[in-house]
Short mmCIF file of C-alpha atoms in Angstrom, two decimals:
data_model
loop_
_atom_site.label_atom_id
_atom_site.label_comp_id
_atom_site.label_asym_id
_atom_site.label_seq_id
_atom_site.Cartn_x
_atom_site.Cartn_y
_atom_site.Cartn_z
CA MET A 1 0.00 0.00 0.00
CA SER A 2 1.57 3.26 -1.08
CA GLU A 3 0.13 6.73 -1.33
CA ALA A 4 0.87 8.73 -4.47
CA ALA A 5 2.69 12.00 -4.02
CA GLN A 6 1.04 15.05 -5.56
CA ILE A 7 4.26 16.88 -6.34
CA VAL A 8 5.59 16.56 -9.91
CA SER A 9 8.82 18.53 -9.50
CA VAL A 10 11.50 19.03 -6.87
CA ILE A 11 13.72 22.05 -7.55
CA SER A 12 17.20 22.50 -6.04
CA PRO A 13 18.63 26.04 -5.91
CA ILE A 14 22.39 26.01 -6.57
CA ALA A 15 24.81 28.44 -4.87
CA ALA A 16 23.81 32.01 -5.75
CA ALA A 17 20.31 30.93 -6.81
CA ALA A 18 19.63 29.92 -3.22
CA GLY A 19 19.38 33.62 -2.40
CA HIS A 20 16.24 33.82 -4.55
CA ARG A 21 14.11 31.30 -2.62
CA SER A 22 11.24 33.72 -2.10
CA ASP A 23 11.19 34.66 -5.81
CA LEU A 24 11.28 31.01 -6.84
CA LEU A 25 8.40 30.16 -4.50
CA ARG A 26 6.24 32.88 -6.06
CA GLN A 27 7.19 32.14 -9.66
CA VAL A 28 5.99 28.52 -9.63
CA ASP A 29 3.73 28.62 -6.56
CA ALA A 30 6.05 26.14 -4.85
CA VAL A 31 5.95 24.73 -1.32
CA ASP A 32 9.14 25.39 0.66
CA ILE A 33 10.49 22.24 2.31
CA PHE A 34 11.97 24.45 5.04
CA ASP A 35 8.49 25.44 6.15
CA THR A 36 8.58 22.05 7.91
CA LEU A 37 12.13 20.70 7.76
CA ARG A 38 14.88 22.30 9.86
CA PRO A 39 17.86 23.50 7.81
CA GLY A 40 21.12 21.91 8.91
CA ALA A 41 19.43 18.81 10.35
CA LEU A 42 18.19 17.03 7.24
CA ASP A 43 16.24 13.83 7.87
CA PHE A 44 15.13 11.94 4.77
CA SER A 45 12.17 10.26 6.46
CA GLU A 46 10.88 13.66 7.62
CA ALA A 47 11.41 15.06 4.12
CA LEU A 48 9.33 12.20 2.69
CA GLU A 49 6.46 13.12 4.99
CA VAL A 50 6.68 16.73 3.80
CA ALA A 51 6.73 15.67 0.15
CA TYR A 52 3.90 13.15 0.42
CA ASN A 53 1.65 15.43 2.45
CA THR A 54 2.08 18.66 0.49
CA THR A 55 -0.84 19.86 -1.62
CA GLY A 56 1.37 21.70 -4.12
CA SER A 57 2.81 20.35 -7.35
CA VAL A 58 6.30 21.85 -6.94
CA LEU A 59 8.53 21.45 -3.89
CA LEU A 60 11.43 23.84 -3.34
CA GLY A 61 14.09 21.51 -2.02
CA THR A 62 17.01 21.85 0.34
CA GLY A 63 19.66 22.72 -2.22
CA GLU A 64 21.58 19.58 -1.23
CA THR A 65 21.35 18.12 -4.71
CA THR A 66 21.87 14.44 -3.85
CA PHE A 67 19.30 14.64 -1.05
CA ASP A 68 16.78 16.43 -3.29
CA SER A 69 17.38 13.99 -6.14
CA ARG A 70 16.65 10.99 -3.91
CA LEU A 71 13.55 12.75 -2.62
CA ALA A 72 12.27 13.41 -6.13
CA ALA A 73 12.88 9.76 -7.11
CA ALA A 74 11.02 8.53 -4.02
CA CYS A 75 8.02 10.67 -4.99
CA GLY A 76 8.03 9.87 -8.69
CA ALA A 77 8.78 13.53 -9.39
CA SER A 78 11.19 15.23 -11.79
CA HIS A 79 14.29 16.89 -10.36
CA PHE A 80 15.43 20.28 -11.64
CA LEU A 81 18.43 22.37 -10.67
CA VAL A 82 17.97 26.14 -10.39
CA ALA A 83 20.95 28.37 -11.13
CA GLU A 84 22.01 31.98 -11.70
CA PRO A 85 22.83 32.45 -15.42
CA GLU A 86 26.46 33.42 -14.84
CA ASP A 87 27.43 33.15 -11.17
CA ASP A 88 26.60 29.47 -10.74
CA ARG A 89 28.38 27.97 -13.77
CA VAL A 90 31.11 26.17 -11.82
CA ALA A 91 28.83 25.08 -8.97
CA LEU A 92 26.31 23.85 -11.53
CA GLN A 93 28.91 21.80 -13.40
CA LEU A 94 30.09 20.19 -10.17
CA ALA A 95 26.53 19.44 -9.02
CA ILE A 96 25.53 17.86 -12.33
CA GLY A 97 28.68 15.76 -12.47
CA LYS A 98 28.00 14.41 -8.99
CA LEU A 99 24.40 13.50 -9.85
CA VAL A 100 25.33 11.88 -13.15
CA ARG A 101 28.00 9.74 -11.47
CA ALA A 102 25.37 8.66 -8.93
CA GLY A 103 23.05 7.62 -11.78
CA ARG A 104 20.58 10.45 -11.11
CA PRO A 105 21.01 13.14 -13.78
CA PRO A 106 18.54 16.02 -13.30
CA GLN A 107 15.73 16.44 -15.81
CA GLY A 108 16.73 20.01 -16.55
CA ILE A 109 18.30 23.29 -15.46
CA TRP A 110 15.99 26.20 -14.76
CA THR A 111 17.81 29.52 -14.71
CA VAL A 112 16.71 32.32 -12.47
CA GLY A 113 14.65 34.77 -14.49
CA ASP A 114 14.01 32.15 -17.21
CA ALA A 115 16.96 33.47 -19.19
CA TYR A 116 20.28 31.83 -19.97
CA SER A 117 22.93 33.48 -22.10
CA GLY A 118 24.84 30.29 -22.94
CA SER A 119 24.04 27.16 -24.98
CA ASP A 120 20.80 25.19 -24.92
CA ALA A 121 22.23 22.40 -22.76
CA LEU A 122 24.99 21.70 -20.31
CA GLU A 123 27.25 18.75 -21.09
CA SER A 124 28.56 16.78 -18.12
CA GLU A 125 29.97 13.27 -17.83
CA GLY A 126 28.58 12.38 -21.24
CA HIS A 127 25.09 13.67 -20.47
CA ALA A 128 23.42 16.71 -21.99
CA ILE A 129 21.18 18.37 -19.40
CA PRO A 130 18.62 20.64 -21.13
CA LEU A 131 17.96 24.22 -20.11
CA VAL A 132 14.29 24.83 -19.30
CA ASP A 133 12.00 27.60 -18.15
CA SER A 134 9.47 27.63 -15.33
CA SER A 135 6.75 26.12 -17.55
CA ALA A 136 8.73 22.88 -17.77
CA VAL A 137 8.94 22.72 -13.97
CA LEU A 138 5.18 23.18 -13.70
CA SER A 139 4.22 20.78 -16.49
CA ALA A 140 6.49 17.86 -15.57
CA SER A 141 4.74 14.49 -15.38
CA HIS A 142 4.97 11.79 -12.74
CA ARG A 143 7.78 9.27 -13.12
CA ASP A 144 8.36 5.77 -11.77
CA VAL A 145 8.80 5.82 -7.99
CA VAL A 146 12.20 4.60 -6.79
CA ILE A 147 11.79 2.60 -3.58
CA GLY A 148 14.53 3.14 -1.00
CA PRO A 149 14.82 2.17 2.67
CA GLU A 150 12.96 5.19 4.03
CA LEU A 151 10.07 4.97 1.57
CA PHE A 152 9.82 1.21 2.10
CA GLU A 153 9.52 1.72 5.87
CA ARG A 154 6.92 4.45 5.33
CA ASN A 155 4.87 2.20 3.05
CA LEU A 156 5.24 -0.65 5.52
CA ILE A 157 3.63 1.44 8.26
CA LEU A 158 0.77 2.51 5.97
CA GLN A 159 0.10 -1.07 4.89
CA ALA A 160 0.18 -2.34 8.48
CA ARG A 161 -2.10 0.46 9.68
CA ALA A 162 -4.72 -0.55 7.13
CA LYS A 163 -4.81 -4.12 8.50
CA LYS A 164 -5.92 -3.04 12.01
CA ALA A 165 -4.19 -6.08 13.53
CA HIS A 166 -3.60 -6.90 17.18
CA ILE A 167 -0.04 -8.00 18.02
CA VAL A 168 1.23 -9.40 21.31
CA LEU A 169 4.70 -8.49 22.61
CA PRO A 170 5.68 -10.88 25.43
CA GLU A 171 8.91 -9.14 26.49
CA GLY A 172 7.46 -6.24 28.46
CA ASP A 173 10.54 -6.03 30.67
CA ASP A 174 12.77 -4.86 27.78
CA ASP A 175 13.08 -1.09 27.29
CA ARG A 176 13.40 -1.48 23.51
CA ILE A 177 10.01 -3.18 23.39
CA LEU A 178 8.45 -0.33 25.35
CA LEU A 179 10.09 2.32 23.17
CA ALA A 180 8.89 0.53 20.03
CA ALA A 181 5.40 0.14 21.49
CA HIS A 182 5.22 3.89 22.11
CA GLN A 183 6.10 4.58 18.47
CA LEU A 184 3.71 1.93 17.14
CA LEU A 185 0.83 3.35 19.17
CA GLU A 186 1.72 6.93 18.26
CA ASP A 187 1.70 6.02 14.56
CA LYS A 188 -1.49 3.95 14.95
CA VAL A 189 0.20 0.93 13.36
CA CYS A 190 -1.73 -1.75 15.28
CA GLN A 191 -3.27 -2.69 18.60
CA LEU A 192 -0.84 -4.05 21.16
CA THR A 193 -0.83 -6.38 24.13
CA ILE A 194 2.34 -6.26 26.21
CA LEU A 195 3.01 -9.08 28.68
CA GLY A 196 4.55 -8.42 32.07
CA ASP A 197 3.71 -6.83 35.41
CA PRO A 198 1.37 -3.95 34.44
CA SER A 199 2.48 -1.73 37.34
CA GLN A 200 6.17 -2.23 36.54
CA ILE A 201 5.60 -1.61 32.83
CA ALA A 202 3.63 1.56 33.59
CA ALA A 203 6.29 2.80 36.00
CA ARG A 204 9.10 2.16 33.52
CA ALA A 205 7.13 3.85 30.73
CA LYS A 206 6.75 6.91 32.92
CA GLU A 207 10.51 6.98 33.59
CA LEU A 208 11.16 6.77 29.84
CA LYS A 209 8.48 9.42 29.14
CA LEU A 210 6.46 7.01 27.01
CA ASP A 211 2.72 6.89 26.42
CA LEU A 212 1.48 3.30 26.53
CA THR A 213 -2.09 4.08 27.53
CA GLY A 214 -3.35 2.55 24.27
CA ALA A 215 -1.75 -0.85 24.98
CA HIS A 216 -3.26 -3.78 26.86
CA LEU A 217 -0.87 -4.60 29.72
CA THR A 218 -1.37 -8.21 30.77
CA ASP A 219 0.22 -10.20 33.59
CA PRO A 220 0.54 -13.77 32.26
CA THR A 221 0.95 -15.18 35.79
CA LYS A 222 -2.42 -14.01 37.08
CA GLY A 223 -6.06 -14.45 36.16
CA SER A 224 -8.01 -17.28 34.58
CA LEU A 225 -6.18 -17.34 31.24
CA LEU A 226 -3.27 -19.35 32.62
CA GLU A 227 -5.51 -22.29 33.54
CA GLU A 228 -7.50 -22.04 30.30
CA PHE A 229 -4.30 -22.04 28.26
CA ALA A 230 -2.86 -24.95 30.24
CA GLU A 231 -5.95 -27.05 29.55
CA SER A 232 -5.77 -26.23 25.84
CA PHE A 233 -2.06 -27.02 25.66
CA ALA A 234 -2.51 -30.33 27.47
CA GLU A 235 -5.21 -31.27 24.96
CA LEU A 236 -3.02 -30.25 21.99
CA ARG A 237 -0.06 -32.27 23.31
CA LYS A 238 -1.82 -35.23 24.88
CA ASP A 239 -0.42 -37.54 22.20
CA LYS A 240 3.02 -36.52 23.44
CA GLY A 241 2.10 -37.46 27.00
CA VAL A 242 1.89 -33.89 28.35
CA THR A 243 -0.07 -33.75 31.63
CA LEU A 244 -2.13 -30.82 32.89
CA ASP A 245 0.44 -30.06 35.59
CA GLU A 246 3.21 -30.00 32.97
CA ALA A 247 1.06 -27.77 30.79
CA ARG A 248 0.57 -25.34 33.67
CA GLU A 249 4.34 -25.02 34.06
CA THR A 250 4.82 -24.59 30.31
CA MET A 251 2.23 -21.83 30.10
CA LYS A 252 4.16 -19.78 32.66
CA ASP A 253 6.71 -19.21 29.90
CA ILE A 254 5.89 -15.91 28.18
CA SER A 255 6.56 -17.26 24.69
CA TYR A 256 4.11 -20.12 25.20
CA PHE A 257 1.53 -17.82 26.79
CA ALA A 258 1.75 -15.30 23.93
CA THR A 259 1.65 -18.02 21.29
CA MET A 260 -1.49 -19.44 22.88
CA MET A 261 -3.06 -15.97 22.69
CA VAL A 262 -2.46 -16.03 18.94
CA HIS A 263 -3.77 -19.60 18.65
CA LYS A 264 -7.00 -18.66 20.42
CA GLY A 265 -7.54 -15.47 18.39
CA MET A 266 -6.86 -13.07 21.28
CA ALA A 267 -4.07 -11.61 19.16
CA ASP A 268 -3.40 -11.79 15.42
CA GLY A 269 0.35 -12.30 15.70
CA MET A 270 3.35 -12.32 18.03
CA VAL A 271 6.79 -10.69 17.95
CA SER A 272 9.48 -11.81 20.38
CA GLY A 273 13.19 -12.56 20.59
CA ALA A 274 14.67 -9.26 21.80
CA ALA A 275 15.77 -11.05 24.96
CA HIS A 276 15.32 -14.70 23.95
CA THR A 277 16.81 -17.11 21.44
CA THR A 278 15.19 -17.91 18.10
CA ALA A 279 14.45 -21.44 19.33
CA HIS A 280 12.72 -20.08 22.43
CA THR A 281 10.58 -17.83 20.27
CA ILE A 282 9.50 -20.22 17.55
CA LYS A 283 9.40 -23.62 19.29
CA PRO A 284 5.98 -22.86 20.87
CA SER A 285 4.60 -22.02 17.43
CA PHE A 286 5.62 -25.47 16.12
CA GLN A 287 3.71 -27.08 19.00
CA ILE A 288 0.66 -24.80 19.15
CA ILE A 289 0.09 -22.89 15.90
CA LYS A 290 1.71 -25.46 13.60
CA THR A 291 2.23 -25.19 9.85
CA LYS A 292 -0.48 -24.08 7.48
CA PRO A 293 -2.16 -26.56 5.11
CA GLY A 294 0.19 -27.68 2.37
CA ALA A 295 3.29 -26.56 4.28
CA SER A 296 5.67 -28.88 6.07
CA THR A 297 8.57 -26.49 6.65
CA VAL A 298 8.86 -23.26 8.60
CA SER A 299 11.40 -20.99 6.95
CA SER A 300 12.30 -17.31 6.76
CA ILE A 301 13.09 -14.50 4.39
CA PHE A 302 14.78 -11.15 4.79
CA LEU A 303 13.59 -8.21 2.73
CA MET A 304 16.70 -6.40 1.47
CA VAL A 305 16.02 -2.77 0.55
CA MET A 306 18.42 -0.45 -1.28
CA ASP A 307 17.74 2.56 -3.50
CA GLY A 308 15.84 1.15 -6.46
CA VAL A 309 16.34 -2.45 -5.33
CA LEU A 310 13.90 -4.60 -3.35
CA TRP A 311 14.91 -8.23 -2.93
CA ALA A 312 13.93 -11.19 -0.76
CA PHE A 313 16.57 -13.59 0.63
CA GLY A 314 15.60 -17.00 2.03
CA ASP A 315 16.20 -19.03 4.11
CA CYS A 316 18.71 -17.08 6.19
CA ALA A 317 17.57 -17.90 9.72
CA VAL A 318 15.91 -21.28 10.30
CA ASN A 319 16.94 -24.36 8.27
CA PRO A 320 20.66 -25.24 8.41
CA ALA A 321 20.75 -27.80 5.58
CA PRO A 322 17.43 -27.95 3.70
CA THR A 323 16.64 -30.95 1.52
CA SER A 324 15.53 -30.61 -2.10
CA GLU A 325 11.92 -30.90 -0.94
CA GLN A 326 12.43 -28.16 1.61
CA LEU A 327 14.22 -25.88 -0.87
CA ALA A 328 11.30 -26.29 -3.29
CA GLU A 329 8.82 -25.35 -0.57
CA ILE A 330 10.97 -22.43 0.58
CA ALA A 331 11.07 -21.13 -3.01
CA ILE A 332 7.28 -21.23 -3.36
CA VAL A 333 6.39 -19.69 0.00
CA SER A 334 9.15 -17.07 -0.34
CA ALA A 335 7.55 -15.92 -3.59
CA GLU A 336 4.19 -15.65 -1.85
CA THR A 337 5.63 -13.69 1.07
CA ALA A 338 7.63 -11.41 -1.21
CA ALA A 339 4.50 -10.58 -3.21
CA GLN A 340 2.81 -9.41 0.01
CA PHE A 341 5.41 -6.67 0.24
CA GLY A 342 5.39 -5.35 -3.31
CA ILE A 343 7.99 -7.62 -4.92
CA ASP A 344 7.24 -9.12 -8.34
CA PRO A 345 8.63 -12.60 -7.58
CA LYS A 346 11.21 -14.00 -9.98
CA VAL A 347 12.79 -16.80 -7.99
CA ALA A 348 16.41 -17.89 -8.36
CA LEU A 349 17.58 -21.05 -6.58
CA LEU A 350 21.24 -20.30 -6.00
CA SER A 351 24.29 -22.52 -6.31
CA TYR A 352 27.99 -22.33 -7.10
CA SER A 353 27.04 -23.56 -10.58
CA THR A 354 24.68 -22.24 -13.24
CA GLY A 355 22.58 -24.76 -15.12
CA THR A 356 24.56 -27.85 -15.97
CA SER A 357 27.98 -26.17 -15.92
CA GLY A 358 28.97 -27.85 -12.67
CA SER A 359 28.27 -31.05 -10.80
CA GLY A 360 28.20 -32.39 -7.28
CA GLU A 361 25.71 -33.24 -4.54
CA ALA A 362 25.03 -29.61 -3.66
CA VAL A 363 24.26 -28.67 -7.28
CA ASP A 364 22.13 -31.79 -7.81
CA ARG A 365 20.12 -30.96 -4.68
CA VAL A 366 19.29 -27.49 -6.03
CA ALA A 367 18.50 -28.82 -9.51
CA ALA A 368 16.09 -31.35 -8.01
CA ALA A 369 14.45 -28.58 -5.97
CA VAL A 370 13.88 -26.55 -9.13
CA GLU A 371 12.02 -29.43 -10.77
CA MET A 372 9.92 -30.05 -7.66
CA ALA A 373 8.99 -26.39 -7.35
CA ARG A 374 8.02 -26.22 -11.02
CA ASP A 375 5.77 -29.25 -10.61
CA ARG A 376 4.06 -27.74 -7.56
CA ALA A 377 3.82 -24.14 -8.85
CA PRO A 378 4.04 -24.18 -12.66
CA GLU A 379 2.82 -20.57 -12.87
CA LEU A 380 5.77 -19.27 -10.83
CA GLN A 381 8.71 -17.64 -12.61
CA LEU A 382 11.52 -19.76 -11.17
CA ASP A 383 14.88 -21.03 -12.36
CA GLY A 384 18.13 -22.57 -11.18
CA PRO A 385 20.68 -23.63 -10.32
CA LEU A 386 21.98 -20.06 -10.74
CA GLN A 387 25.11 -18.36 -9.55
CA PHE A 388 24.44 -15.00 -7.94
CA ASP A 389 25.87 -12.95 -10.80
CA ALA A 390 23.85 -14.95 -13.32
CA ALA A 391 20.74 -14.23 -11.22
CA VAL A 392 21.19 -10.43 -11.05
CA VAL A 393 23.25 -9.28 -14.05
CA GLU A 394 21.21 -9.63 -17.23
CA SER A 395 24.16 -9.96 -19.61
CA VAL A 396 25.72 -12.68 -17.45
CA GLY A 397 22.42 -14.45 -16.92
CA GLN A 398 21.51 -14.58 -20.59
CA SER A 399 25.02 -15.71 -21.46
CA LYS A 400 25.02 -18.55 -18.93
CA MET A 401 21.33 -19.49 -19.16
CA PRO A 402 19.92 -18.07 -22.41
CA GLY A 403 16.14 -17.80 -22.68
CA SER A 404 15.55 -17.88 -18.92
CA ASP A 405 12.78 -15.63 -17.58
CA VAL A 406 14.66 -15.30 -14.29
CA ALA A 407 18.38 -15.18 -15.08
CA GLY A 408 19.60 -11.60 -14.71
CA LYS A 409 16.21 -10.45 -13.38
CA ALA A 410 15.80 -12.31 -10.10
CA THR A 411 14.10 -10.64 -7.14
CA VAL A 412 13.71 -13.62 -4.76
CA PHE A 413 16.85 -15.58 -3.91
CA VAL A 414 16.79 -19.03 -2.31
CA PHE A 415 20.13 -20.01 -0.79
CA PRO A 416 21.23 -23.65 -0.72
CA ASP A 417 21.85 -23.64 3.03
CA LEU A 418 21.79 -21.46 6.12
CA ASN A 419 25.53 -20.87 6.01
CA ALA A 420 25.39 -19.22 2.58
CA GLY A 421 22.15 -17.34 3.28
CA ASN A 422 23.11 -15.85 6.63
CA ILE A 423 26.57 -14.79 5.46
CA THR A 424 25.20 -13.17 2.31
CA TYR A 425 22.39 -11.19 3.90
CA LYS A 426 24.76 -9.77 6.51
CA ALA A 427 27.38 -8.97 3.86
CA VAL A 428 24.84 -7.06 1.76
CA GLN A 429 23.38 -5.34 4.82
CA ARG A 430 26.75 -4.10 6.07
CA THR A 431 28.52 -3.26 2.80
CA ALA A 432 25.72 -2.02 0.53
CA ASP A 433 23.96 0.19 3.09
CA ALA A 434 20.90 -2.06 2.77
CA LEU A 435 17.91 -2.12 5.08
CA ALA A 436 17.45 -5.77 6.10
CA VAL A 437 13.90 -6.41 7.36
CA GLY A 438 13.48 -9.78 9.02
CA PRO A 439 13.68 -12.59 9.60
CA ILE A 440 10.09 -12.96 8.45
CA LEU A 441 8.88 -16.45 9.35
CA GLN A 442 6.70 -18.23 6.80
CA GLY A 443 4.80 -21.49 6.68
CA LEU A 444 2.96 -21.09 10.01
CA ASN A 445 -0.82 -21.00 10.35
CA LYS A 446 -0.59 -17.60 12.04
CA PRO A 447 2.25 -15.06 12.08
CA VAL A 448 4.98 -15.33 14.70
CA ASN A 449 8.20 -13.42 14.08
CA ASP A 450 11.57 -13.50 15.74
CA LEU A 451 13.80 -10.56 16.67
CA SER A 452 17.56 -10.57 16.91
CA ARG A 453 18.74 -10.11 20.47
CA GLY A 454 20.61 -7.09 19.13
CA ALA A 455 17.43 -5.63 17.61
CA THR A 456 17.10 -1.86 17.58
CA VAL A 457 13.85 -0.01 18.18
CA PRO A 458 13.37 0.57 14.40
CA ASP A 459 13.96 -3.18 13.85
CA ILE A 460 11.18 -3.97 16.32
CA VAL A 461 8.80 -1.44 14.76
CA ASN A 462 9.42 -2.90 11.29
CA THR A 463 8.97 -6.48 12.49
CA VAL A 464 5.68 -5.66 14.21
CA ALA A 465 4.48 -3.92 11.05
CA ILE A 466 5.47 -6.97 8.98
CA THR A 467 3.59 -9.24 11.39
CA ALA A 468 0.49 -7.04 11.21
CA ILE A 469 0.56 -7.24 7.40
CA GLN A 470 0.94 -11.03 7.51
CA ALA A 471 -1.98 -11.24 9.92
CA GLY A 472 -4.17 -9.35 7.49
#
């Protein structure tokens, strides 16, 4: 779910032209970004809110050309530089060169006063940038929106808000959970239940200056729910020999208690793991929620977000050495999950070999998975075995696997094992300035998601939003 921005142009005043902001505002009836944004403390997420909420068609940007260019791309707007006819020649050349090298050449140069005494275009780095007048700024059309980390997070919140889900957070004794809960409630992302001692949670929230009045604070050790849940768990696990007394002890564990809330429909999903291991978080879901019809494997994906790139990586968190059958299932459910978050799924099953160029047990396992996945989901665009470069670089992909619908165009990547998947997602996250959202668990009847014990507050907010969307 993504709102459309109304603005069609973002204009960046260069050097001397910045002294004419008031004239520029009047000439094209622009909205000044500095009416809301503080100069000298530029925040891209705040700028997005300004751009998406303005009622004007032209936004007078910050003058930081790279910042303004990214903002225009995220809004599907054209980006114009504004310059003095003579005084800004050098600054203009430098600014254009920087944008061209970044792959974001401006759509034109508007000169102050609509007059330019030089040529009809400015050549830079092999690109000719046309000179335009104010009419071009006003009549620009919408362009393709370029999704980056900040816009993805914004859209995530909007999509989650529309689902009106109820998520339970069992780790109410962790400050990060409380800080995230405050933000989630403030942004009206979802309803929340937080487990823990209500008086202690309220006292800590007051110390942290947080407003949690919209959350349900529930003590899992008191009230009638504990006995009700124990009886239900004993019934679910009677074939395993679990007694009612054993079930009562199990339900005192916050992860089991919260998972039972989801199972019984008291919450739509659960997020945990800030202070507990992955196994502690997801083991109760295997025993209580179980896998959805047609699924036999619980797996995960990470959404990897960079400027203009939105990928899904799986499985990077759950299955150490998946079989061919499991890889096939991971490929299919990863495509389904990716589609929930705006990715057009083109699935590459990765290997150290492309097609039949290599051999070995690991390659054969991936090749078998490809055939199984095609049999189960013939409509899915899926191919493999593919090396990573053959999956993402079109020239390489078509050279190594000509005629493939996926080679060189992949958006969903299935790794052959946990070792490769976990290493790769962290490498991309840390070296490509990527936003890694996840792990997102898939294959369960109802959504339960795990946090890293090093999770930041934004990580928790994103994971709760993801869970709310899955619940919907």
